[in-house]
PDB file of C-alpha atoms and ligand atoms in Angstrom:
ATOM      1  CA  MET A 621     -51.887 -33.598 -11.615  1.00  0.00           C
ATOM      2  CA  SER A 622     -52.720 -37.544 -10.710  1.00  0.00           C
ATOM      3  CA  SER A 623     -53.160 -38.988  -8.005  1.00  0.00           C
ATOM      4  CA  PRO A 624     -51.317 -42.448  -8.230  1.00  0.00           C
ATOM      5  CA  ILE A 625     -51.324 -45.505  -6.030  1.00  0.00           C
ATOM      6  CA  GLY A 626     -48.318 -45.749  -4.846  1.00  0.00           C
ATOM      7  CA  ILE A 627     -46.591 -49.175  -4.744  1.00  0.00           C
ATOM      8  CA  PHE A 628     -43.429 -49.554  -2.637  1.00  0.00           C
ATOM      9  CA  ASP A 629     -40.917 -52.301  -2.316  1.00  0.00           C
ATOM     10  CA  SER A 630     -37.099 -52.763  -1.460  1.00  0.00           C
ATOM     11  CA  GLY A 631     -36.290 -53.692  -5.004  1.00  0.00           C
ATOM     12  CA  TYR A 632     -38.005 -56.131  -7.562  1.00  0.00           C
ATOM     13  CA  GLY A 633     -40.055 -58.203  -5.552  1.00  0.00           C
ATOM     14  CA  GLY A 634     -43.208 -55.781  -5.241  1.00  0.00           C
ATOM     15  CA  LEU A 635     -43.635 -55.936  -9.250  1.00  0.00           C
ATOM     16  CA  THR A 636     -45.514 -59.503  -8.118  1.00  0.00           C
ATOM     17  CA  ILE A 637     -47.604 -57.655  -5.994  1.00  0.00           C
ATOM     18  CA  LEU A 638     -47.947 -54.600  -8.577  1.00  0.00           C
ATOM     19  CA  ASP A 639     -48.742 -57.259 -11.564  1.00  0.00           C
ATOM     20  CA  GLY A 640     -51.776 -58.446  -9.613  1.00  0.00           C
ATOM     21  CA  ILE A 641     -53.330 -55.229  -8.478  1.00  0.00           C
ATOM     22  CA  ARG A 642     -52.800 -53.930 -12.245  1.00  0.00           C
ATOM     23  CA  SER A 643     -54.580 -56.888 -13.306  1.00  0.00           C
ATOM     24  CA  ARG A 644     -57.737 -56.387 -10.992  1.00  0.00           C
ATOM     25  CA  LEU A 645     -57.671 -52.660 -11.387  1.00  0.00           C
ATOM     26  CA  PRO A 646     -56.177 -51.860 -14.376  1.00  0.00           C
ATOM     27  CA  GLN A 647     -57.915 -47.766 -14.674  1.00  0.00           C
ATOM     28  CA  TYR A 648     -55.770 -46.666 -11.921  1.00  0.00           C
ATOM     29  CA  ASP A 649     -52.464 -44.761 -12.064  1.00  0.00           C
ATOM     30  CA  TYR A 650     -49.680 -46.184 -10.247  1.00  0.00           C
ATOM     31  CA  ILE A 651     -46.153 -45.209  -9.107  1.00  0.00           C
ATOM     32  CA  TYR A 652     -43.455 -47.997  -8.261  1.00  0.00           C
ATOM     33  CA  LEU A 653     -40.851 -47.345  -6.255  1.00  0.00           C
ATOM     34  CA  GLY A 654     -37.846 -50.023  -5.595  1.00  0.00           C
ATOM     35  CA  ASP A 655     -35.132 -48.737  -3.166  1.00  0.00           C
ATOM     36  CA  ASN A 656     -32.510 -51.345  -5.243  1.00  0.00           C
ATOM     37  CA  ALA A 657     -29.753 -49.177  -4.065  1.00  0.00           C
ATOM     38  CA  ARG A 658     -30.441 -50.386  -0.319  1.00  0.00           C
ATOM     39  CA  ALA A 659     -31.762 -54.115  -1.367  1.00  0.00           C
ATOM     40  CA  PRO A 660     -32.271 -56.658   0.441  1.00  0.00           C
ATOM     41  CA  TYR A 661     -34.073 -55.369   3.830  1.00  0.00           C
ATOM     42  CA  GLY A 662     -34.448 -59.059   4.877  1.00  0.00           C
ATOM     43  CA  THR A 663     -31.939 -59.090   7.217  1.00  0.00           C
ATOM     44  CA  ARG A 664     -31.719 -55.277   8.660  1.00  0.00           C
ATOM     45  CA  SER A 665     -32.360 -53.866  11.585  1.00  0.00           C
ATOM     46  CA  PHE A 666     -36.147 -52.916  12.768  1.00  0.00           C
ATOM     47  CA  ASP A 667     -34.904 -49.135  12.641  1.00  0.00           C
ATOM     48  CA  VAL A 668     -32.779 -49.419   9.570  1.00  0.00           C
ATOM     49  CA  VAL A 669     -36.309 -50.651   8.009  1.00  0.00           C
ATOM     50  CA  TYR A 670     -38.415 -48.284   9.410  1.00  0.00           C
ATOM     51  CA  GLU A 671     -36.058 -45.249   8.208  1.00  0.00           C
ATOM     52  CA  PHE A 672     -35.686 -46.436   4.479  1.00  0.00           C
ATOM     53  CA  THR A 673     -39.426 -47.234   4.558  1.00  0.00           C
ATOM     54  CA  LEU A 674     -40.212 -43.795   5.916  1.00  0.00           C
ATOM     55  CA  GLN A 675     -37.704 -42.133   3.329  1.00  0.00           C
ATOM     56  CA  ALA A 676     -39.588 -44.283   0.796  1.00  0.00           C
ATOM     57  CA  VAL A 677     -43.524 -42.963   1.562  1.00  0.00           C
ATOM     58  CA  LYS A 678     -42.251 -39.321   1.919  1.00  0.00           C
ATOM     59  CA  LYS A 679     -41.062 -39.476  -1.677  1.00  0.00           C
ATOM     60  CA  LEU A 680     -43.926 -40.918  -2.541  1.00  0.00           C
ATOM     61  CA  PHE A 681     -46.051 -38.619  -1.266  1.00  0.00           C
ATOM     62  CA  GLU A 682     -44.397 -35.592  -2.547  1.00  0.00           C
ATOM     63  CA  MET A 683     -45.023 -37.611  -6.323  1.00  0.00           C
ATOM     64  CA  GLY A 684     -49.095 -37.124  -5.153  1.00  0.00           C
ATOM     65  CA  CYS A 685     -50.135 -40.455  -3.671  1.00  0.00           C
ATOM     66  CA  PRO A 686     -52.719 -40.320  -1.750  1.00  0.00           C
ATOM     67  CA  LEU A 687     -52.485 -44.210  -1.069  1.00  0.00           C
ATOM     68  CA  ILE A 688     -49.514 -45.897  -0.653  1.00  0.00           C
ATOM     69  CA  ILE A 689     -49.043 -50.083  -0.374  1.00  0.00           C
ATOM     70  CA  LEU A 690     -46.053 -51.360   1.056  1.00  0.00           C
ATOM     71  CA  GLY A 691     -45.489 -54.227  -1.341  1.00  0.00           C
ATOM     72  CA  CYS A 692     -42.606 -56.068   0.699  1.00  0.00           C
ATOM     73  CA  ASN A 693     -43.211 -58.021   3.837  1.00  0.00           C
ATOM     74  CA  THR A 694     -40.122 -56.730   5.700  1.00  0.00           C
ATOM     75  CA  ALA A 695     -41.285 -53.935   5.554  1.00  0.00           C
ATOM     76  CA  SER A 696     -44.758 -54.046   6.279  1.00  0.00           C
ATOM     77  CA  ALA A 697     -43.834 -56.415   9.056  1.00  0.00           C
ATOM     78  CA  LYS A 698     -40.999 -53.764  10.642  1.00  0.00           C
ATOM     79  CA  ALA A 699     -42.262 -50.381   9.608  1.00  0.00           C
ATOM     80  CA  LEU A 700     -46.138 -49.663   8.589  1.00  0.00           C
ATOM     81  CA  ARG A 701     -47.477 -50.230  12.087  1.00  0.00           C
ATOM     82  CA  SER A 702     -45.286 -46.885  13.512  1.00  0.00           C
ATOM     83  CA  ILE A 703     -45.670 -45.323  10.287  1.00  0.00           C
ATOM     84  CA  GLN A 704     -49.973 -45.723  10.862  1.00  0.00           C
ATOM     85  CA  GLN A 705     -49.370 -45.032  14.831  1.00  0.00           C
ATOM     86  CA  TYR A 706     -47.045 -42.364  14.739  1.00  0.00           C
ATOM     87  CA  TYR A 707     -45.589 -40.295  11.552  1.00  0.00           C
ATOM     88  CA  LEU A 708     -49.360 -40.329   9.553  1.00  0.00           C
ATOM     89  CA  PRO A 709     -51.334 -38.783  12.267  1.00  0.00           C
ATOM     90  CA  ASP A 710     -48.791 -35.488  12.597  1.00  0.00           C
ATOM     91  CA  ASN A 711     -47.696 -35.270   8.865  1.00  0.00           C
ATOM     92  CA  ALA A 712     -50.027 -36.594   6.278  1.00  0.00           C
ATOM     93  CA  PRO A 713     -53.553 -37.339   8.136  1.00  0.00           C
ATOM     94  CA  ASP A 714     -55.445 -37.606   5.130  1.00  0.00           C
ATOM     95  CA  ARG A 715     -53.491 -39.904   3.122  1.00  0.00           C
ATOM     96  CA  ARG A 716     -53.271 -43.717   4.066  1.00  0.00           C
ATOM     97  CA  VAL A 717     -50.539 -46.535   3.952  1.00  0.00           C
ATOM     98  CA  LEU A 718     -51.451 -49.950   3.900  1.00  0.00           C
ATOM     99  CA  GLY A 719     -49.390 -53.314   4.069  1.00  0.00           C
ATOM    100  CA  VAL A 720     -49.443 -56.265   2.423  1.00  0.00           C
ATOM    101  CA  ILE A 721     -49.562 -58.803   6.113  1.00  0.00           C
ATOM    102  CA  ILE A 722     -53.228 -58.727   7.513  1.00  0.00           C
ATOM    103  CA  PRO A 723     -54.995 -58.705   3.779  1.00  0.00           C
ATOM    104  CA  THR A 724     -52.791 -62.233   3.737  1.00  0.00           C
ATOM    105  CA  ALA A 725     -53.648 -63.148   6.674  1.00  0.00           C
ATOM    106  CA  GLU A 726     -57.296 -62.842   6.242  1.00  0.00           C
ATOM    107  CA  VAL A 727     -57.649 -65.479   3.411  1.00  0.00           C
ATOM    108  CA  VAL A 728     -56.156 -68.536   5.187  1.00  0.00           C
ATOM    109  CA  GLY A 729     -59.493 -68.310   7.068  1.00  0.00           C
ATOM    110  CA  ASP A 730     -61.468 -69.548   4.778  1.00  0.00           C
ATOM    111  CA  ILE A 731     -58.190 -71.925   2.703  1.00  0.00           C
ATOM    112  CA  SER A 732     -56.874 -73.839   5.501  1.00  0.00           C
ATOM    113  CA  ARG A 733     -58.835 -77.116   7.220  1.00  0.00           C
ATOM    114  CA  ASN A 734     -56.516 -78.182  10.026  1.00  0.00           C
ATOM    115  CA  HIS A 735     -55.792 -74.452  11.078  1.00  0.00           C
ATOM    116  CA  HIS A 736     -52.237 -75.343  10.784  1.00  0.00           C
ATOM    117  CA  ILE A 737     -50.447 -72.346   8.673  1.00  0.00           C
ATOM    118  CA  GLY A 738     -46.757 -72.373   7.537  1.00  0.00           C
ATOM    119  CA  VAL A 739     -45.317 -69.244   6.754  1.00  0.00           C
ATOM    120  CA  LEU A 740     -41.903 -68.647   4.580  1.00  0.00           C
ATOM    121  CA  ALA A 741     -40.167 -65.852   4.436  1.00  0.00           C
ATOM    122  CA  THR A 742     -37.443 -63.400   4.906  1.00  0.00           C
ATOM    123  CA  GLU A 743     -35.170 -63.636   8.489  1.00  0.00           C
ATOM    124  CA  GLY A 744     -36.548 -59.848   9.127  1.00  0.00           C
ATOM    125  CA  THR A 745     -40.472 -60.879   8.523  1.00  0.00           C
ATOM    126  CA  ILE A 746     -39.888 -64.341  10.533  1.00  0.00           C
ATOM    127  CA  LYS A 747     -38.431 -62.845  13.593  1.00  0.00           C
ATOM    128  CA  SER A 748     -41.012 -60.347  13.880  1.00  0.00           C
ATOM    129  CA  GLU A 749     -43.407 -62.860  14.367  1.00  0.00           C
ATOM    130  CA  SER A 750     -46.067 -60.686  12.148  1.00  0.00           C
ATOM    131  CA  TYR A 751     -47.806 -63.577  10.462  1.00  0.00           C
ATOM    132  CA  LYS A 752     -48.000 -64.895  13.604  1.00  0.00           C
ATOM    133  CA  LEU A 753     -49.462 -62.132  15.326  1.00  0.00           C
ATOM    134  CA  GLU A 754     -51.772 -61.296  13.245  1.00  0.00           C
ATOM    135  CA  ILE A 755     -53.266 -64.885  12.469  1.00  0.00           C
ATOM    136  CA  GLU A 756     -53.519 -65.828  15.579  1.00  0.00           C
ATOM    137  CA  LYS A 757     -55.391 -62.634  16.197  1.00  0.00           C
ATOM    138  CA  LEU A 758     -57.721 -62.761  13.158  1.00  0.00           C
ATOM    139  CA  HIS A 759     -58.264 -66.661  13.535  1.00  0.00           C
ATOM    140  CA  PRO A 760     -57.964 -67.505  17.498  1.00  0.00           C
ATOM    141  CA  GLY A 761     -56.749 -71.232  18.106  1.00  0.00           C
ATOM    142  CA  PHE A 762     -54.576 -71.106  14.451  1.00  0.00           C
ATOM    143  CA  SER A 763     -51.092 -73.024  14.842  1.00  0.00           C
ATOM    144  CA  VAL A 764     -48.810 -70.667  12.548  1.00  0.00           C
ATOM    145  CA  THR A 765     -44.965 -71.894  11.832  1.00  0.00           C
ATOM    146  CA  GLY A 766     -42.575 -69.911  10.327  1.00  0.00           C
ATOM    147  CA  LEU A 767     -38.990 -70.273   8.457  1.00  0.00           C
ATOM    148  CA  ALA A 768     -36.698 -68.124   6.932  1.00  0.00           C
ATOM    149  CA  CYS A 769     -35.403 -68.693   3.773  1.00  0.00           C
ATOM    150  CA  PRO A 770     -31.974 -67.169   3.475  1.00  0.00           C
ATOM    151  CA  MET A 771     -31.196 -67.874   0.002  1.00  0.00           C
ATOM    152  CA  TRP A 772     -34.417 -67.590  -1.830  1.00  0.00           C
ATOM    153  CA  VAL A 773     -34.160 -63.875  -2.497  1.00  0.00           C
ATOM    154  CA  SER A 774     -30.813 -64.360  -3.691  1.00  0.00           C
ATOM    155  CA  LEU A 775     -31.978 -67.128  -6.632  1.00  0.00           C
ATOM    156  CA  VAL A 776     -34.643 -64.832  -7.874  1.00  0.00           C
ATOM    157  CA  GLU A 777     -32.203 -61.701  -7.714  1.00  0.00           C
ATOM    158  CA  ASN A 778     -29.663 -63.583  -9.298  1.00  0.00           C
ATOM    159  CA  GLY A 779     -32.248 -65.315 -12.481  1.00  0.00           C
ATOM    160  CA  GLU A 780     -31.652 -68.934 -10.897  1.00  0.00           C
ATOM    161  CA  PHE A 781     -34.729 -69.476  -9.950  1.00  0.00           C
ATOM    162  CA  ASP A 782     -35.751 -71.442 -12.693  1.00  0.00           C
ATOM    163  CA  LYS A 783     -32.307 -73.145 -12.529  1.00  0.00           C
ATOM    164  CA  PRO A 784     -31.293 -76.729 -11.243  1.00  0.00           C
ATOM    165  CA  GLY A 785     -29.453 -75.320  -8.562  1.00  0.00           C
ATOM    166  CA  ALA A 786     -32.328 -73.928  -7.299  1.00  0.00           C
ATOM    167  CA  ASP A 787     -34.159 -77.065  -6.555  1.00  0.00           C
ATOM    168  CA  TYR A 788     -32.042 -78.029  -3.659  1.00  0.00           C
ATOM    169  CA  PHE A 789     -32.790 -74.810  -1.478  1.00  0.00           C
ATOM    170  CA  VAL A 790     -36.315 -74.925  -2.397  1.00  0.00           C
ATOM    171  CA  LYS A 791     -36.654 -78.488  -0.810  1.00  0.00           C
ATOM    172  CA  ASP A 792     -34.601 -77.887   1.985  1.00  0.00           C
ATOM    173  CA  SER A 793     -36.666 -75.233   3.171  1.00  0.00           C
ATOM    174  CA  ILE A 794     -39.584 -77.110   2.366  1.00  0.00           C
ATOM    175  CA  ASP A 795     -38.516 -79.894   4.086  1.00  0.00           C
ATOM    176  CA  LYS A 796     -37.536 -77.407   6.972  1.00  0.00           C
ATOM    177  CA  LEU A 797     -41.062 -76.379   7.035  1.00  0.00           C
ATOM    178  CA  MET A 798     -43.000 -79.252   6.984  1.00  0.00           C
ATOM    179  CA  ALA A 799     -40.537 -81.049   9.855  1.00  0.00           C
ATOM    180  CA  LYS A 800     -41.506 -78.473  12.419  1.00  0.00           C
ATOM    181  CA  ASP A 801     -44.757 -78.659  11.258  1.00  0.00           C
ATOM    182  CA  PRO A 802     -45.909 -81.990   9.820  1.00  0.00           C
ATOM    183  CA  LEU A 803     -49.979 -80.766  10.141  1.00  0.00           C
ATOM    184  CA  ILE A 804     -49.341 -77.810   7.996  1.00  0.00           C
ATOM    185  CA  ASP A 805     -51.945 -78.136   5.024  1.00  0.00           C
ATOM    186  CA  THR A 806     -51.371 -74.140   3.651  1.00  0.00           C
ATOM    187  CA  VAL A 807     -48.147 -72.268   3.360  1.00  0.00           C
ATOM    188  CA  ILE A 808     -47.732 -68.163   2.687  1.00  0.00           C
ATOM    189  CA  LEU A 809     -45.506 -67.309   0.882  1.00  0.00           C
ATOM    190  CA  GLY A 810     -44.228 -64.468   3.040  1.00  0.00           C
ATOM    191  CA  CYS A 811     -42.106 -62.542   0.179  1.00  0.00           C
ATOM    192  CA  THR A 812     -42.891 -60.867  -2.721  1.00  0.00           C
ATOM    193  CA  HIS A 813     -39.965 -62.716  -4.739  1.00  0.00           C
ATOM    194  CA  TYR A 814     -41.163 -66.185  -3.618  1.00  0.00           C
ATOM    195  CA  PRO A 815     -43.856 -66.008  -6.402  1.00  0.00           C
ATOM    196  CA  LEU A 816     -41.061 -66.529  -8.798  1.00  0.00           C
ATOM    197  CA  LEU A 817     -40.154 -69.973  -7.492  1.00  0.00           C
ATOM    198  CA  LEU A 818     -43.895 -71.198  -7.779  1.00  0.00           C
ATOM    199  CA  ASP A 819     -43.304 -74.212  -9.748  1.00  0.00           C
ATOM    200  CA  LYS A 820     -40.218 -75.536  -7.983  1.00  0.00           C
ATOM    201  CA  ILE A 821     -42.205 -74.874  -4.328  1.00  0.00           C
ATOM    202  CA  MET A 822     -45.116 -77.042  -5.731  1.00  0.00           C
ATOM    203  CA  LEU A 823     -42.647 -79.865  -7.325  1.00  0.00           C
ATOM    204  CA  TYR A 824     -41.834 -80.314  -3.738  1.00  0.00           C
ATOM    205  CA  ILE A 825     -44.694 -78.987  -1.636  1.00  0.00           C
ATOM    206  CA  PRO A 826     -46.470 -82.408  -0.191  1.00  0.00           C
ATOM    207  CA  ALA A 827     -49.646 -83.191  -2.036  1.00  0.00           C
ATOM    208  CA  GLY A 828     -52.566 -81.626  -0.155  1.00  0.00           C
ATOM    209  CA  VAL A 829     -50.904 -78.086   0.914  1.00  0.00           C
ATOM    210  CA  THR A 830     -52.482 -74.994  -0.453  1.00  0.00           C
ATOM    211  CA  VAL A 831     -49.519 -72.517  -1.715  1.00  0.00           C
ATOM    212  CA  ILE A 832     -50.913 -68.934  -0.874  1.00  0.00           C
ATOM    213  CA  PRO A 833     -48.765 -66.576  -3.682  1.00  0.00           C
ATOM    214  CA  GLN A 834     -49.707 -62.747  -2.135  1.00  0.00           C
ATOM    215  CA  GLY A 835     -50.580 -60.838  -5.628  1.00  0.00           C
ATOM    216  CA  LYS A 836     -53.907 -61.734  -6.046  1.00  0.00           C
ATOM    217  CA  TYR A 837     -55.004 -61.611  -2.784  1.00  0.00           C
ATOM    218  CA  ILE A 838     -53.534 -58.152  -1.739  1.00  0.00           C
ATOM    219  CA  ALA A 839     -55.412 -56.879  -5.345  1.00  0.00           C
ATOM    220  CA  ALA A 840     -59.088 -58.207  -3.707  1.00  0.00           C
ATOM    221  CA  SER A 841     -58.309 -56.812  -0.659  1.00  0.00           C
ATOM    222  CA  LEU A 842     -57.382 -53.557  -2.384  1.00  0.00           C
ATOM    223  CA  GLU A 843     -60.274 -53.301  -4.028  1.00  0.00           C
ATOM    224  CA  ASN A 844     -62.073 -53.631  -0.858  1.00  0.00           C
ATOM    225  CA  TYR A 845     -60.478 -50.916   0.925  1.00  0.00           C
ATOM    226  CA  LEU A 846     -61.169 -49.151  -2.353  1.00  0.00           C
ATOM    227  CA  PHE A 847     -65.086 -50.245  -1.785  1.00  0.00           C
ATOM    228  CA  ARG A 848     -65.481 -49.492   1.509  1.00  0.00           C
ATOM    229  CA  HIS A 849     -63.469 -45.960   1.443  1.00  0.00           C
ATOM    230  CA  PRO A 850     -64.935 -44.147  -1.508  1.00  0.00           C
ATOM    231  CA  GLU A 851     -63.864 -40.918  -0.275  1.00  0.00           C
ATOM    232  CA  MET A 852     -60.214 -42.440  -1.659  1.00  0.00           C
ATOM    233  CA  GLN A 853     -61.410 -44.175  -4.027  1.00  0.00           C
ATOM    234  CA  GLN A 854     -62.560 -40.891  -5.322  1.00  0.00           C
ATOM    235  CA  ARG A 855     -59.439 -38.734  -4.662  1.00  0.00           C
ATOM    236  CA  LEU A 856     -57.456 -41.600  -7.325  1.00  0.00           C
ATOM    237  CA  SER A 857     -57.109 -40.956 -10.482  1.00  0.00           C
ATOM    238  CA  GLN A 858     -57.925 -43.243 -13.019  1.00  0.00           C
ATOM    239  CA  GLY A 859     -55.511 -42.864 -16.271  1.00  0.00           C
ATOM    240  CA  GLY A 860     -54.248 -46.072 -16.335  1.00  0.00           C
ATOM    241  CA  THR A 861     -50.280 -45.197 -16.366  1.00  0.00           C
ATOM    242  CA  CYS A 862     -47.689 -47.188 -14.315  1.00  0.00           C
ATOM    243  CA  HIS A 863     -44.600 -44.934 -13.922  1.00  0.00           C
ATOM    244  CA  TYR A 864     -41.311 -46.762 -11.986  1.00  0.00           C
ATOM    245  CA  TYR A 865     -38.896 -45.284 -10.002  1.00  0.00           C
ATOM    246  CA  THR A 866     -35.600 -47.171  -8.611  1.00  0.00           C
ATOM    247  CA  THR A 867     -32.907 -45.722  -6.401  1.00  0.00           C
ATOM    248  CA  GLU A 868     -30.432 -47.701  -8.346  1.00  0.00           C
ATOM    249  CA  SER A 869     -29.469 -47.946 -12.305  1.00  0.00           C
ATOM    250  CA  PRO A 870     -32.701 -47.464 -14.247  1.00  0.00           C
ATOM    251  CA  THR A 871     -30.835 -49.388 -17.322  1.00  0.00           C
ATOM    252  CA  LYS A 872     -30.197 -52.569 -14.643  1.00  0.00           C
ATOM    253  CA  PHE A 873     -33.870 -52.080 -13.451  1.00  0.00           C
ATOM    254  CA  SER A 874     -35.651 -52.061 -16.508  1.00  0.00           C
ATOM    255  CA  GLU A 875     -33.636 -55.346 -17.275  1.00  0.00           C
ATOM    256  CA  SER A 876     -34.200 -57.254 -14.527  1.00  0.00           C
ATOM    257  CA  ALA A 877     -37.600 -55.978 -14.116  1.00  0.00           C
ATOM    258  CA  SER A 878     -38.091 -58.383 -17.348  1.00  0.00           C
ATOM    259  CA  ILE A 879     -37.562 -61.137 -14.949  1.00  0.00           C
ATOM    260  CA  PHE A 880     -41.572 -59.991 -13.038  1.00  0.00           C
ATOM    261  CA  LEU A 881     -43.296 -58.527 -15.793  1.00  0.00           C
ATOM    262  CA  SER A 882     -43.435 -59.881 -18.895  1.00  0.00           C
ATOM    263  CA  GLN A 883     -42.645 -56.190 -20.835  1.00  0.00           C
ATOM    264  CA  GLN A 884     -40.365 -53.583 -21.268  1.00  0.00           C
ATOM    265  CA  ILE A 885     -40.697 -50.988 -19.220  1.00  0.00           C
ATOM    266  CA  GLU A 886     -39.152 -47.423 -18.934  1.00  0.00           C
ATOM    267  CA  VAL A 887     -37.301 -46.581 -15.755  1.00  0.00           C
ATOM    268  CA  GLU A 888     -36.701 -43.138 -13.748  1.00  0.00           C
ATOM    269  CA  HIS A 889     -33.806 -43.104 -11.130  1.00  0.00           C
ATOM    270  CA  VAL A 890     -34.997 -41.264  -7.951  1.00  0.00           C
ATOM    271  CA  THR A 891     -33.052 -40.270  -4.872  1.00  0.00           C
ATOM    272  CA  LEU A 892     -34.775 -41.012  -1.121  1.00  0.00           C
TER     273      LEU A 892
HETATM  274  N1  DGL B 556     -39.279 -57.649  -0.584  1.00  0.00           N
HETATM  275  C1  DGL B 556     -39.230 -58.144   0.320  1.00  0.00           C
HETATM  276  C2  DGL B 556     -39.955 -59.073   1.043  1.00  0.00           C
HETATM  277  O1  DGL B 556     -40.906 -58.647   0.870  1.00  0.00           O
HETATM  278  C3  DGL B 556     -37.766 -59.640  -0.052  1.00  0.00           C
HETATM  279  C4  DGL B 556     -36.885 -58.917  -0.420  1.00  0.00           C
HETATM  280  C5  DGL B 556     -35.502 -58.053   0.690  1.00  0.00           C
HETATM  281  O2  DGL B 556     -35.243 -58.753   1.464  1.00  0.00           O
HETATM  282  O3  DGL B 556     -35.522 -56.921   0.258  1.00  0.00           O
HETATM  283  O4  DGL B 556     -39.628 -59.380   2.207  1.00  0.00           O
END
């Protein structure tokens, strides 16, 4: 039986994280689970995001994953800590669940020159202040300014991310972020969907500001984690496969996933 790495997201966005991870670590087996039927998570309460994320984690454990990455920033911000502190010790002490916020917070220390960081993310992630707390803990003295971009996930989900209509919303959010702190020199894209808007973001981001999409940094962080935890690395099967599951229609998922991955995929339905 295979022991895949589980990647969870509220919907399609985590495919940008999966893509980054599989490019760097193609040898492992993966299961991707998207809770599309209940997405988006970005505006849901703490308790609801926790409950939904825990259901997905349990399902991925049932499917044999010893290690799960919460590819969703909102789930990482609102559910990860509780799962690690309260669920795992009593229910799955030999399994691990990791998120995307700390690995992203770690890299800004090497990138920012003036230590003014901007974070663009969903309302839930910004309100949780997770990026601010983690960056300030890892890099004392850094200034962190967040802005929720309520339209951006919808632009991506509706296939509008490369259309002229997206320009207004992308420019508007970037202008608002830079107005809050004109000294920002590094901007984290703290939502899985935003890398799809990267071409537009680069049109409107001021010169000299570095933009950080997460995929490649999460992949590097996972590689480092597995190097530091050989007991986990040895448990993972290495067949190079990836299976996709969605709580919504597999046909719809497969069609929309081609926006995020440049390949056709087979998808199965799952109930949480
Ligand atoms: N995957 C979510 C995130 O990274 C964005 C989509 C949602 O709101 O569910 O925050």
